[in-house]
Short mmCIF file of C-alpha atoms in Angstrom, two decimals:
data_model
loop_
_atom_site.label_atom_id
_atom_site.label_comp_id
_atom_site.label_asym_id
_atom_site.label_seq_id
_atom_site.Cartn_x
_atom_site.Cartn_y
_atom_site.Cartn_z
CA UNK A 153 34.74 17.09 -15.12
CA UNK A 154 33.99 14.32 -12.84
CA UNK A 155 32.29 15.62 -9.58
CA UNK A 156 33.14 13.45 -6.28
CA UNK A 157 30.56 12.73 -3.60
CA UNK A 158 29.98 10.85 -0.18
CA UNK A 159 26.88 9.56 -1.54
CA UNK A 160 25.50 9.78 -4.62
CA UNK A 161 21.60 8.65 -5.26
CA UNK A 162 19.92 7.43 -8.32
CA UNK A 163 16.22 8.44 -8.69
CA UNK A 164 14.15 10.87 -6.67
CA UNK A 165 11.02 9.21 -5.59
CA UNK A 166 10.22 8.04 -2.22
CA UNK A 167 13.39 6.38 -1.30
CA UNK A 168 15.64 8.55 -3.28
CA UNK A 169 14.53 11.64 -1.53
CA UNK A 170 14.89 9.88 1.98
CA UNK A 171 18.19 8.78 1.36
CA UNK A 172 19.79 12.31 0.06
CA UNK A 173 18.12 13.82 3.01
CA UNK A 174 19.23 11.31 5.83
CA UNK A 175 22.65 11.25 4.19
CA UNK A 176 22.96 15.25 4.25
CA UNK A 177 21.47 15.32 7.62
CA UNK A 178 24.64 12.97 8.77
CA UNK A 179 27.12 15.51 7.05
CA UNK A 180 27.43 13.87 4.01
CA UNK A 181 28.29 15.58 0.47
CA UNK A 182 25.06 14.53 -1.34
CA UNK A 183 24.05 14.51 -4.84
CA UNK A 184 20.59 13.03 -6.30
CA UNK A 185 20.08 12.12 -9.72
CA UNK A 186 16.45 11.94 -11.39
CA UNK A 187 15.34 11.89 -14.60
CA UNK A 188 11.80 13.36 -14.68
CA UNK A 189 10.45 15.45 -11.67
CA UNK A 190 11.36 14.88 -7.77
CA UNK A 191 8.55 12.93 -6.00
CA UNK A 192 8.49 10.03 -8.39
CA UNK A 193 5.73 7.76 -8.64
CA UNK A 194 3.96 8.36 -5.31
CA UNK A 195 3.73 11.67 -5.93
CA UNK A 196 2.76 11.75 -9.75
CA UNK A 197 1.11 8.63 -10.90
CA UNK A 198 0.49 6.68 -7.30
CA UNK A 199 -0.26 7.47 -3.96
CA UNK A 200 -1.22 11.18 -4.10
CA UNK A 201 -3.46 11.24 -7.33
CA UNK A 202 -5.17 8.39 -6.60
CA UNK A 203 -6.25 9.24 -3.30
CA UNK A 204 -7.41 12.38 -4.45
CA UNK A 205 -9.37 10.87 -6.90
CA UNK A 206 -10.86 8.42 -4.26
CA UNK A 207 -11.77 11.46 -1.88
CA UNK A 208 -13.59 13.14 -4.83
CA UNK A 209 -15.75 10.05 -5.87
CA UNK A 210 -16.20 9.40 -1.81
CA UNK A 211 -18.23 13.03 -1.97
CA UNK A 212 -20.32 12.22 -4.74
CA UNK A 213 -21.09 9.08 -3.26
CA UNK A 214 -22.29 10.62 0.18
CA UNK A 215 -24.28 13.09 -1.90
CA UNK A 216 -26.35 10.43 -3.42
CA UNK A 217 -26.54 8.52 -0.50
CA UNK A 218 -27.59 10.88 2.05
CA UNK A 219 -30.54 9.42 3.23
CA UNK A 220 -28.49 7.08 4.89
CA UNK A 221 -27.95 9.51 7.47
CA UNK A 222 -31.42 10.89 7.61
CA UNK A 223 -30.63 13.56 4.73
CA UNK A 224 -31.93 13.72 0.82
CA UNK A 225 -30.27 11.85 -1.69
CA UNK A 226 -28.90 14.12 -4.06
CA UNK A 227 -28.43 14.23 -7.76
CA UNK A 228 -24.79 15.22 -8.70
CA UNK A 229 -23.83 16.03 -11.94
CA UNK A 230 -19.77 15.10 -12.03
CA UNK A 231 -17.84 17.58 -13.73
CA UNK A 232 -14.97 14.79 -14.31
CA UNK A 233 -12.45 17.13 -16.40
CA UNK A 234 -12.65 19.78 -13.02
CA UNK A 235 -12.19 16.64 -10.88
CA UNK A 236 -9.07 15.67 -12.73
CA UNK A 237 -7.78 19.21 -12.79
CA UNK A 238 -8.39 18.67 -8.85
CA UNK A 239 -6.62 15.68 -8.83
CA UNK A 240 -3.53 17.19 -10.90
CA UNK A 241 -3.62 20.55 -8.79
CA UNK A 242 -3.44 18.25 -5.53
CA UNK A 243 -0.44 16.70 -6.69
CA UNK A 244 1.57 19.76 -7.91
CA UNK A 245 0.80 21.36 -4.62
CA UNK A 246 2.29 18.24 -2.71
CA UNK A 247 5.37 18.32 -5.26
CA UNK A 248 5.58 22.46 -4.51
CA UNK A 249 5.50 21.89 -0.66
CA UNK A 250 7.54 18.79 -0.35
CA UNK A 251 9.74 17.61 -3.46
CA UNK A 252 10.75 20.55 -5.33
CA UNK A 253 14.30 20.85 -6.24
CA UNK A 254 14.91 24.24 -4.27
CA UNK A 255 14.17 22.20 -0.83
CA UNK A 256 16.92 19.60 -1.63
CA UNK A 257 19.40 22.51 -3.01
CA UNK A 258 18.95 24.63 0.40
CA UNK A 259 19.87 21.41 2.06
CA UNK A 260 23.12 21.49 0.50
CA UNK A 261 22.30 18.52 -1.89
CA UNK A 262 22.96 18.68 -5.68
CA UNK A 263 20.23 18.08 -7.89
CA UNK A 264 20.86 16.91 -11.14
CA UNK A 265 18.03 15.81 -13.80
CA UNK A 266 18.94 13.44 -16.03
CA UNK A 267 19.19 9.71 -17.42
CA UNK A 268 21.76 8.00 -14.88
CA UNK A 269 23.77 4.85 -15.78
CA UNK A 270 27.13 3.21 -14.19
CA UNK A 271 30.13 3.79 -16.03
CA UNK A 272 31.99 1.57 -13.46
CA UNK A 273 31.35 0.82 -10.01
CA UNK A 274 31.81 4.16 -8.28
CA UNK A 275 31.20 6.44 -11.14
CA UNK A 276 27.78 7.46 -12.57
CA UNK A 277 27.16 9.09 -15.89
CA UNK A 278 24.44 11.73 -16.44
CA UNK A 279 22.84 11.98 -19.73
CA UNK A 280 20.73 15.49 -19.88
CA UNK A 281 18.13 16.45 -22.40
CA UNK A 282 20.33 18.82 -24.11
CA UNK A 283 22.79 15.96 -25.25
CA UNK A 284 25.29 16.83 -22.97
CA UNK A 285 26.65 14.30 -20.51
CA UNK A 286 28.34 14.43 -16.89
CA UNK A 287 30.24 11.89 -14.97
CA UNK A 288 29.97 11.92 -10.98
CA UNK A 289 31.14 9.51 -8.67
CA UNK A 290 30.28 8.63 -5.13
CA UNK A 291 32.14 6.78 -2.22
CA UNK A 292 28.58 5.31 -1.58
CA UNK A 293 25.80 5.11 -4.03
CA UNK A 294 22.14 4.18 -3.14
CA UNK A 295 20.06 3.16 -6.37
CA UNK A 296 16.44 4.24 -5.90
CA UNK A 297 15.39 4.17 -9.27
CA UNK A 298 11.90 2.96 -8.65
CA UNK A 299 9.62 0.92 -10.93
CA UNK A 300 7.25 1.05 -14.09
CA UNK A 301 4.08 -0.44 -14.87
CA UNK A 302 4.05 -3.88 -15.79
CA UNK A 303 2.61 -4.29 -19.03
CA UNK A 304 1.71 -8.31 -19.86
CA UNK A 305 2.54 -9.76 -23.08
CA UNK A 306 -1.33 -10.05 -24.36
CA UNK A 307 -2.02 -10.39 -28.25
CA UNK A 308 -3.08 -7.23 -29.61
CA UNK A 309 -2.02 -4.94 -26.93
CA UNK A 310 0.17 -2.96 -28.81
CA UNK A 311 -2.45 -1.71 -31.18
CA UNK A 312 -4.86 -0.69 -28.25
CA UNK A 313 -4.88 2.73 -26.38
CA UNK A 314 -4.69 1.22 -23.07
CA UNK A 315 -3.65 3.35 -19.80
CA UNK A 316 -1.56 2.79 -16.77
CA UNK A 317 -1.57 4.36 -13.47
CA UNK A 318 1.37 6.50 -15.51
CA UNK A 319 -1.59 7.83 -17.87
CA UNK A 320 -4.59 7.19 -16.23
CA UNK A 321 -4.59 10.85 -14.05
CA UNK A 322 -4.34 12.82 -17.72
CA UNK A 323 -7.74 11.84 -18.35
CA UNK A 324 -10.08 14.36 -18.96
CA UNK A 325 -13.15 12.88 -20.44
CA UNK A 326 -14.81 10.08 -18.29
CA UNK A 327 -15.20 6.50 -19.96
CA UNK A 328 -18.55 5.68 -20.31
CA UNK A 329 -17.28 2.28 -19.78
CA UNK A 330 -14.15 1.30 -18.11
CA UNK A 331 -12.30 -2.46 -18.07
CA UNK A 332 -9.89 -2.83 -15.71
CA UNK A 333 -7.18 -5.95 -15.79
CA UNK A 334 -5.86 -6.50 -12.56
CA UNK A 335 -7.85 -6.76 -8.98
CA UNK A 336 -4.90 -5.93 -6.90
CA UNK A 337 -5.03 -2.73 -4.91
CA UNK A 338 -4.48 0.01 -8.04
CA UNK A 339 -7.49 -2.22 -9.72
CA UNK A 340 -9.93 -2.35 -6.87
CA UNK A 341 -9.29 1.09 -5.68
CA UNK A 342 -9.41 2.70 -9.27
CA UNK A 343 -12.77 0.45 -9.93
CA UNK A 344 -14.50 2.04 -7.00
CA UNK A 345 -13.31 5.41 -7.72
CA UNK A 346 -14.66 5.25 -11.14
CA UNK A 347 -18.04 3.62 -10.54
CA UNK A 348 -18.91 6.17 -7.76
CA UNK A 349 -18.22 8.87 -10.43
CA UNK A 350 -20.52 7.35 -12.90
CA UNK A 351 -18.67 4.89 -14.93
CA UNK A 352 -19.65 1.22 -15.71
CA UNK A 353 -16.92 -0.59 -14.38
CA UNK A 354 -15.76 -4.43 -14.90
CA UNK A 355 -12.58 -6.14 -13.37
CA UNK A 356 -10.74 -8.72 -15.02
CA UNK A 357 -8.46 -11.18 -12.88
CA UNK A 358 -6.87 -14.73 -13.46
CA UNK A 359 -7.01 -15.12 -9.43
CA UNK A 360 -10.28 -16.68 -8.25
CA UNK A 361 -10.72 -13.86 -5.94
CA UNK A 362 -9.87 -10.19 -5.56
CA UNK A 363 -6.63 -8.72 -3.64
CA UNK A 364 -5.27 -12.10 -3.37
CA UNK A 365 -2.52 -11.32 -0.73
CA UNK A 366 -5.30 -10.06 1.80
CA UNK A 367 -7.59 -11.95 4.20
CA UNK A 368 -9.62 -13.98 2.16
CA UNK A 369 -12.89 -13.45 4.19
CA UNK A 370 -12.30 -9.65 4.73
CA UNK A 371 -11.63 -9.61 0.72
CA UNK A 372 -14.99 -11.51 0.34
CA UNK A 373 -16.87 -8.68 2.13
CA UNK A 374 -15.08 -5.66 0.45
CA UNK A 375 -16.16 -7.28 -2.83
CA UNK A 376 -19.58 -7.59 -1.99
CA UNK A 377 -19.69 -4.04 -0.95
CA UNK A 378 -18.18 -3.03 -4.66
CA UNK A 379 -20.27 -4.79 -6.25
CA UNK A 380 -23.10 -3.28 -4.46
CA UNK A 381 -22.29 0.01 -5.52
CA UNK A 382 -22.17 -1.58 -9.55
CA UNK A 383 -18.65 -2.65 -10.03
CA UNK A 384 -18.69 -5.89 -12.06
CA UNK A 385 -15.92 -9.06 -11.43
CA UNK A 386 -14.84 -11.73 -14.08
CA UNK A 387 -12.76 -13.62 -12.16
CA UNK A 388 -10.24 -16.76 -13.14
CA UNK A 389 -10.18 -15.32 -16.49
CA UNK A 390 -7.39 -15.12 -18.62
CA UNK A 391 -6.97 -12.45 -20.70
CA UNK A 392 -5.86 -13.88 -23.98
CA UNK A 393 -6.30 -10.88 -26.61
CA UNK A 394 -7.74 -7.59 -27.13
CA UNK A 395 -8.89 -5.57 -30.32
CA UNK A 396 -9.87 -1.91 -30.90
CA UNK A 397 -12.42 -0.94 -33.43
CA UNK A 398 -14.08 2.40 -33.73
CA UNK A 399 -13.52 3.19 -29.90
CA UNK A 400 -14.44 -0.39 -28.75
CA UNK A 401 -11.91 -2.20 -27.21
CA UNK A 402 -13.06 -5.74 -26.80
CA UNK A 403 -11.11 -7.98 -24.29
CA UNK A 404 -11.14 -11.57 -24.85
CA UNK A 405 -10.65 -13.82 -21.74
CA UNK A 406 -11.36 -17.28 -23.44
CA UNK A 407 -14.16 -19.64 -21.98
CA UNK A 408 -15.16 -16.76 -19.88
CA UNK A 409 -16.26 -14.75 -23.15
CA UNK A 410 -15.42 -11.24 -24.26
CA UNK A 411 -16.36 -7.67 -22.64
CA UNK A 412 -16.40 -4.61 -24.49
CA UNK A 413 -15.43 -1.14 -22.90
CA UNK A 414 -14.44 2.25 -23.99
CA UNK A 415 -11.32 2.56 -21.84
CA UNK A 416 -9.08 -0.16 -20.63
CA UNK A 417 -6.87 0.03 -17.63
CA UNK A 418 -3.90 -2.09 -16.90
CA UNK A 419 -3.30 -2.62 -13.40
CA UNK A 420 -1.11 -5.93 -13.52
CA UNK A 421 1.65 -5.08 -11.09
CA UNK A 422 5.11 -3.34 -11.54
CA UNK A 423 8.39 -4.24 -12.74
CA UNK A 424 11.97 -2.50 -11.77
CA UNK A 425 13.60 -0.01 -13.36
CA UNK A 426 16.78 -1.99 -13.83
CA UNK A 427 16.92 -1.16 -17.74
CA UNK A 428 19.32 1.48 -18.94
CA UNK A 429 21.60 1.62 -15.50
CA UNK A 430 24.09 -0.56 -17.09
CA UNK A 431 24.52 -2.58 -13.76
CA UNK A 432 26.50 -4.97 -15.52
CA UNK A 433 29.31 -2.11 -15.86
CA UNK A 434 29.49 -1.65 -11.76
CA UNK A 435 29.31 -5.47 -11.07
CA UNK A 436 25.92 -5.34 -9.52
CA UNK A 437 23.98 -8.31 -9.63
CA UNK A 438 20.16 -8.36 -10.52
CA UNK A 439 17.35 -10.55 -11.89
CA UNK A 440 14.12 -9.80 -14.02
CA UNK A 441 12.78 -8.90 -10.44
CA UNK A 442 14.94 -6.33 -9.67
CA UNK A 443 18.44 -5.35 -8.00
CA UNK A 444 19.42 -8.20 -5.80
CA UNK A 445 20.07 -7.01 -2.22
CA UNK A 446 20.75 -8.57 1.33
CA UNK A 447 18.53 -7.71 4.13
CA UNK A 448 20.89 -4.66 4.85
CA UNK A 449 20.07 -3.32 1.46
CA UNK A 450 23.52 -3.86 0.07
CA UNK A 451 23.89 -5.21 -3.47
CA UNK A 452 26.71 -7.63 -4.52
CA UNK A 453 29.04 -4.39 -4.26
CA UNK A 454 29.43 -3.54 -0.70
CA UNK A 455 29.40 0.47 -1.41
CA UNK A 456 26.10 0.24 -3.52
CA UNK A 457 23.29 -0.05 -2.08
CA UNK A 458 19.62 -0.17 -3.55
CA UNK A 459 16.07 0.84 -1.83
CA UNK A 460 12.36 0.84 -2.82
CA UNK A 461 10.50 -0.37 -5.61
CA UNK A 462 13.76 -1.09 -7.75
CA UNK A 463 14.95 -4.20 -5.68
CA UNK A 464 11.29 -5.86 -6.44
CA UNK A 465 10.59 -6.78 -2.55
CA UNK A 466 8.12 -4.13 -1.74
CA UNK A 467 6.02 -1.96 -3.55
CA UNK A 468 5.24 0.40 -1.03
CA UNK A 469 6.61 4.00 -0.23
CA UNK A 470 6.73 3.31 3.53
CA UNK A 471 9.05 0.36 2.80
CA UNK A 472 11.10 2.64 0.13
CA UNK A 473 11.44 5.35 3.07
CA UNK A 474 12.02 2.46 5.65
CA UNK A 475 15.02 0.79 2.91
CA UNK A 476 16.75 4.15 2.78
CA UNK A 477 16.98 4.60 6.54
CA UNK A 478 18.49 1.16 6.52
CA UNK A 479 20.66 1.69 3.58
CA UNK A 480 22.25 5.04 4.69
CA UNK A 481 22.72 3.92 8.64
CA UNK A 482 24.47 1.24 7.29
CA UNK A 483 26.63 3.10 4.70
CA UNK A 484 27.39 6.06 6.87
CA UNK A 485 27.24 5.18 10.40
CA UNK A 486 28.59 1.73 10.22
CA UNK A 487 25.83 0.51 12.69
CA UNK A 488 24.40 -2.71 11.41
CA UNK A 489 20.32 -2.03 10.55
CA UNK A 490 17.96 -4.57 8.59
CA UNK A 491 14.94 -4.49 6.84
CA UNK A 492 11.65 -5.14 9.35
CA UNK A 493 10.14 -7.58 7.02
CA UNK A 494 8.16 -8.98 9.90
CA UNK A 495 6.18 -5.82 10.37
CA UNK A 496 5.48 -4.55 6.96
CA UNK A 497 1.75 -3.05 7.09
CA UNK A 498 -0.12 -2.66 3.73
CA UNK A 499 -3.28 -0.83 2.95
CA UNK A 500 -5.95 -0.50 0.21
CA UNK A 501 -7.66 2.59 0.58
CA UNK A 502 -11.12 1.47 -0.88
CA UNK A 503 -14.41 2.30 1.33
CA UNK A 504 -14.11 0.40 3.63
CA UNK A 505 -10.22 0.45 3.80
CA UNK A 506 -8.80 -2.95 4.03
CA UNK A 507 -5.40 -3.25 6.08
CA UNK A 508 -2.92 -6.10 7.04
CA UNK A 509 0.21 -6.89 9.01
CA UNK A 510 1.94 -9.76 9.83
CA UNK A 511 1.07 -13.41 9.10
CA UNK A 512 -2.12 -14.57 7.73
CA UNK A 513 -3.90 -17.73 9.21
CA UNK A 514 -2.76 -19.47 6.13
CA UNK A 515 0.81 -18.88 7.04
CA UNK A 516 0.55 -20.05 10.33
CA UNK A 517 -0.98 -23.09 9.74
CA UNK A 518 1.34 -23.93 6.99
CA UNK A 519 4.16 -23.17 9.58
CA UNK A 520 2.54 -25.24 12.53
CA UNK A 521 2.20 -22.30 14.64
CA UNK A 522 -0.51 -22.47 17.44
CA UNK A 523 -2.52 -19.64 17.97
CA UNK A 524 -6.41 -18.33 18.09
CA UNK A 525 -8.11 -15.41 16.35
CA UNK A 526 -10.08 -13.01 18.03
CA UNK A 527 -12.26 -11.00 16.28
CA UNK A 528 -14.47 -7.69 16.86
CA UNK A 529 -16.91 -6.10 14.37
CA UNK A 530 -17.74 -2.60 13.34
CA UNK A 531 -21.45 -3.17 13.65
CA UNK A 532 -20.78 -3.26 17.55
CA UNK A 533 -18.22 -0.20 17.41
CA UNK A 534 -19.89 2.78 18.76
CA UNK A 535 -18.21 5.09 16.61
CA UNK A 536 -18.56 2.74 13.69
CA UNK A 537 -22.45 2.90 14.13
CA UNK A 538 -22.76 6.66 14.73
CA UNK A 539 -21.16 7.15 11.43
CA UNK A 540 -23.00 4.60 9.48
CA UNK A 541 -19.75 3.01 8.96
CA UNK A 542 -20.64 -0.80 10.08
CA UNK A 543 -19.20 -2.94 7.30
CA UNK A 544 -15.99 -4.52 8.23
CA UNK A 545 -14.13 -6.43 11.03
CA UNK A 546 -10.86 -6.24 13.06
CA UNK A 547 -9.04 -9.59 13.13
CA UNK A 548 -6.23 -10.59 14.75
CA UNK A 549 -4.27 -14.01 15.30
CA UNK A 550 -2.55 -14.37 18.34
CA UNK A 551 -1.07 -16.73 21.03
CA UNK A 552 -3.58 -18.10 23.37
CA UNK A 553 -1.38 -18.02 26.53
CA UNK A 554 0.46 -14.81 26.53
CA UNK A 555 -1.54 -12.59 23.71
CA UNK A 556 1.37 -12.24 21.61
CA UNK A 557 0.27 -10.88 18.37
CA UNK A 558 1.30 -12.60 15.38
CA UNK A 559 -0.80 -10.74 12.69
CA UNK A 560 -3.79 -8.41 12.07
CA UNK A 561 -6.29 -7.56 9.46
CA UNK A 562 -8.70 -4.69 9.27
CA UNK A 563 -11.57 -4.02 7.10
CA UNK A 564 -13.37 -0.98 7.86
CA UNK A 565 -13.50 2.70 8.13
CA UNK A 566 -9.82 4.09 9.08
CA UNK A 567 -8.24 0.59 8.61
CA UNK A 568 -5.23 2.44 7.64
CA UNK A 569 -4.97 4.32 10.85
CA UNK A 570 -5.72 1.33 13.14
CA UNK A 571 -3.35 -1.23 11.41
CA UNK A 572 -0.44 1.43 12.98
CA UNK A 573 -1.65 0.32 16.19
CA UNK A 574 -0.62 -3.61 15.59
CA UNK A 575 2.23 -2.65 13.76
CA UNK A 576 3.96 -0.93 16.76
CA UNK A 577 2.71 -3.48 19.24
CA UNK A 578 4.05 -6.15 17.24
CA UNK A 579 7.48 -4.47 16.90
CA UNK A 580 7.78 -3.67 20.47
CA UNK A 581 6.51 -6.73 22.00
CA UNK A 582 3.08 -5.34 23.18
CA UNK A 583 0.28 -8.00 23.73
CA UNK A 584 -3.34 -8.25 23.48
CA UNK A 585 -3.20 -8.18 27.33
CA UNK A 586 -1.24 -4.84 27.27
CA UNK A 587 -3.52 -3.14 24.79
CA UNK A 588 -6.64 -4.55 26.90
CA UNK A 589 -5.36 -2.58 29.89
CA UNK A 590 -4.64 0.26 28.01
CA UNK A 591 -7.05 3.38 28.04
CA UNK A 592 -8.50 3.94 24.70
CA UNK A 593 -10.53 7.29 23.97
CA UNK A 594 -14.20 6.79 23.51
CA UNK A 595 -15.83 7.09 21.00
CA UNK A 596 -13.32 6.62 18.62
CA UNK A 597 -12.53 3.97 15.89
CA UNK A 598 -9.21 3.36 18.27
CA UNK A 599 -11.16 1.71 20.67
CA UNK A 600 -11.94 -1.34 18.10
CA UNK A 601 -8.29 -2.26 18.63
CA UNK A 602 -8.92 -2.58 22.57
CA UNK A 603 -12.21 -4.18 21.80
CA UNK A 604 -10.61 -7.04 20.14
CA UNK A 605 -7.96 -7.30 22.87
CA UNK A 606 -10.88 -7.78 25.04
CA UNK A 607 -12.01 -10.81 23.30
CA UNK A 608 -8.60 -12.39 24.57
CA UNK A 609 -9.69 -11.78 28.23
CA UNK A 610 -12.88 -13.10 27.72
CA UNK A 611 -11.80 -16.23 25.90
CA UNK A 612 -9.03 -16.60 28.73
CA UNK A 613 -12.09 -16.53 31.34
CA UNK A 614 -12.70 -20.21 32.16
CA UNK A 615 -15.61 -21.56 34.46
CA UNK A 616 -13.42 -23.36 36.48
CA UNK A 617 -11.54 -20.08 37.62
CA UNK A 618 -14.91 -18.50 38.40
CA UNK A 619 -16.22 -21.60 40.40
CA UNK A 620 -13.39 -20.91 42.59
CA UNK A 621 -13.96 -17.68 42.96
CA UNK A 622 -17.24 -18.14 43.97
CA UNK A 623 -16.16 -20.89 46.51
CA UNK A 624 -13.74 -18.73 48.16
CA UNK A 625 -15.80 -15.46 48.35
CA UNK A 626 -19.19 -16.94 48.46
CA UNK A 627 -20.24 -15.20 44.97
CA UNK A 628 -23.61 -16.47 43.77
CA UNK A 629 -23.91 -15.27 39.87
CA UNK A 630 -23.72 -17.34 36.80
CA UNK A 631 -20.62 -19.25 35.56
CA UNK A 632 -20.77 -17.98 31.94
CA UNK A 633 -18.78 -19.37 29.52
CA UNK A 634 -18.21 -18.09 25.90
CA UNK A 635 -17.74 -19.70 22.29
CA UNK A 636 -14.77 -18.91 20.47
CA UNK A 637 -16.83 -16.62 17.94
CA UNK A 638 -18.65 -15.11 20.77
CA UNK A 639 -18.29 -11.41 20.69
CA UNK A 640 -18.58 -9.73 24.21
#
């Protein structure tokens, strides 16, 4: 028997949940197919457990460094198994409150569990664990199948007990020595978390710096902070081989030497879940990177859309949600809607946090764009001073004449929240002048957004204009001139 739907969603992660929810709210008869548990990577193996673990590690760190706040440093015995139980309980709570099937079934969304693959361009087979198969069809199909950890072709890896983000949060015994391959967001966050919990941590990466997609100056500061907390780095290291003997894992990195560890975590990127979907049967174009989509999230079949990690375009939960909205808007409302690729924020949730939106200086230089860079350091932000969180700065690239924001990076406490202000500003044409003229609460971290805008005002003030004012009004004060890197 075949059941027909207006919208058929493959995948129940962030993108699939959003797509199904929006579709049913627009009156479409909708089904959602998920092979595991609803919630996807974000709930089970990504955002939720990693940030919960980071919080536990932060509490330990604050207790051990309490003297920084005039208190007494505390010796903390970490119950690692208890911490991991807490991590797993939090993700279970999130699942039950936001992702459980009955929540969506109450919206009249038919939730199916099983492996989905295309029979033809409108028909999908759902294979259940009990061996039965059901066919469903959809006028519109949205593929939100997600991605999985990328396991690089390292010699000997298949004979080693390694971890990825999909298995990391099932640990109950704390690694004494943890080696992490990959200095991207996942590797960097987990390096700090485990170091703070008491593990010896070393991070290997073939690049010459960590977080290569972020501002180089800010990542250098973050690296120094993590090194002070005990994280070691072996950069420009090509991992050639791994071996395991009696519980010890040896990672060979050529000229860089060997690293020994008890536990190996691979944080080497993600690969789109295209295998098993039988995309060829539906005539859907794809590559090794993922399903090919245009800026409206359409595949090579006009009535089939793909969103989120399975497209290989973005690896962010918030972009999965955004793409789901774009796809459903185009499919059901027939209103042209495109991916907002120019205002994509991303955040690494270390302490301090690192966030970015828009263009980097290198991008602007390569494109020949004229701009100025405005800074404001956290050590001059009163709220940061009161909380002892003075590491970092806010950096904005903008047009000198108009204050139009071209890109922004923030390293510091609550950077993930502050970057939202710049994202909204860029999307809606709000300039540094507008931000500087807007009242911000004091003392708050958000004041830093206004203070960096003030630097634009300062640089706009010319000695010539001051002299004109003095001549016209008879003012007798000094004629000030500020250097481009001077903070006021």
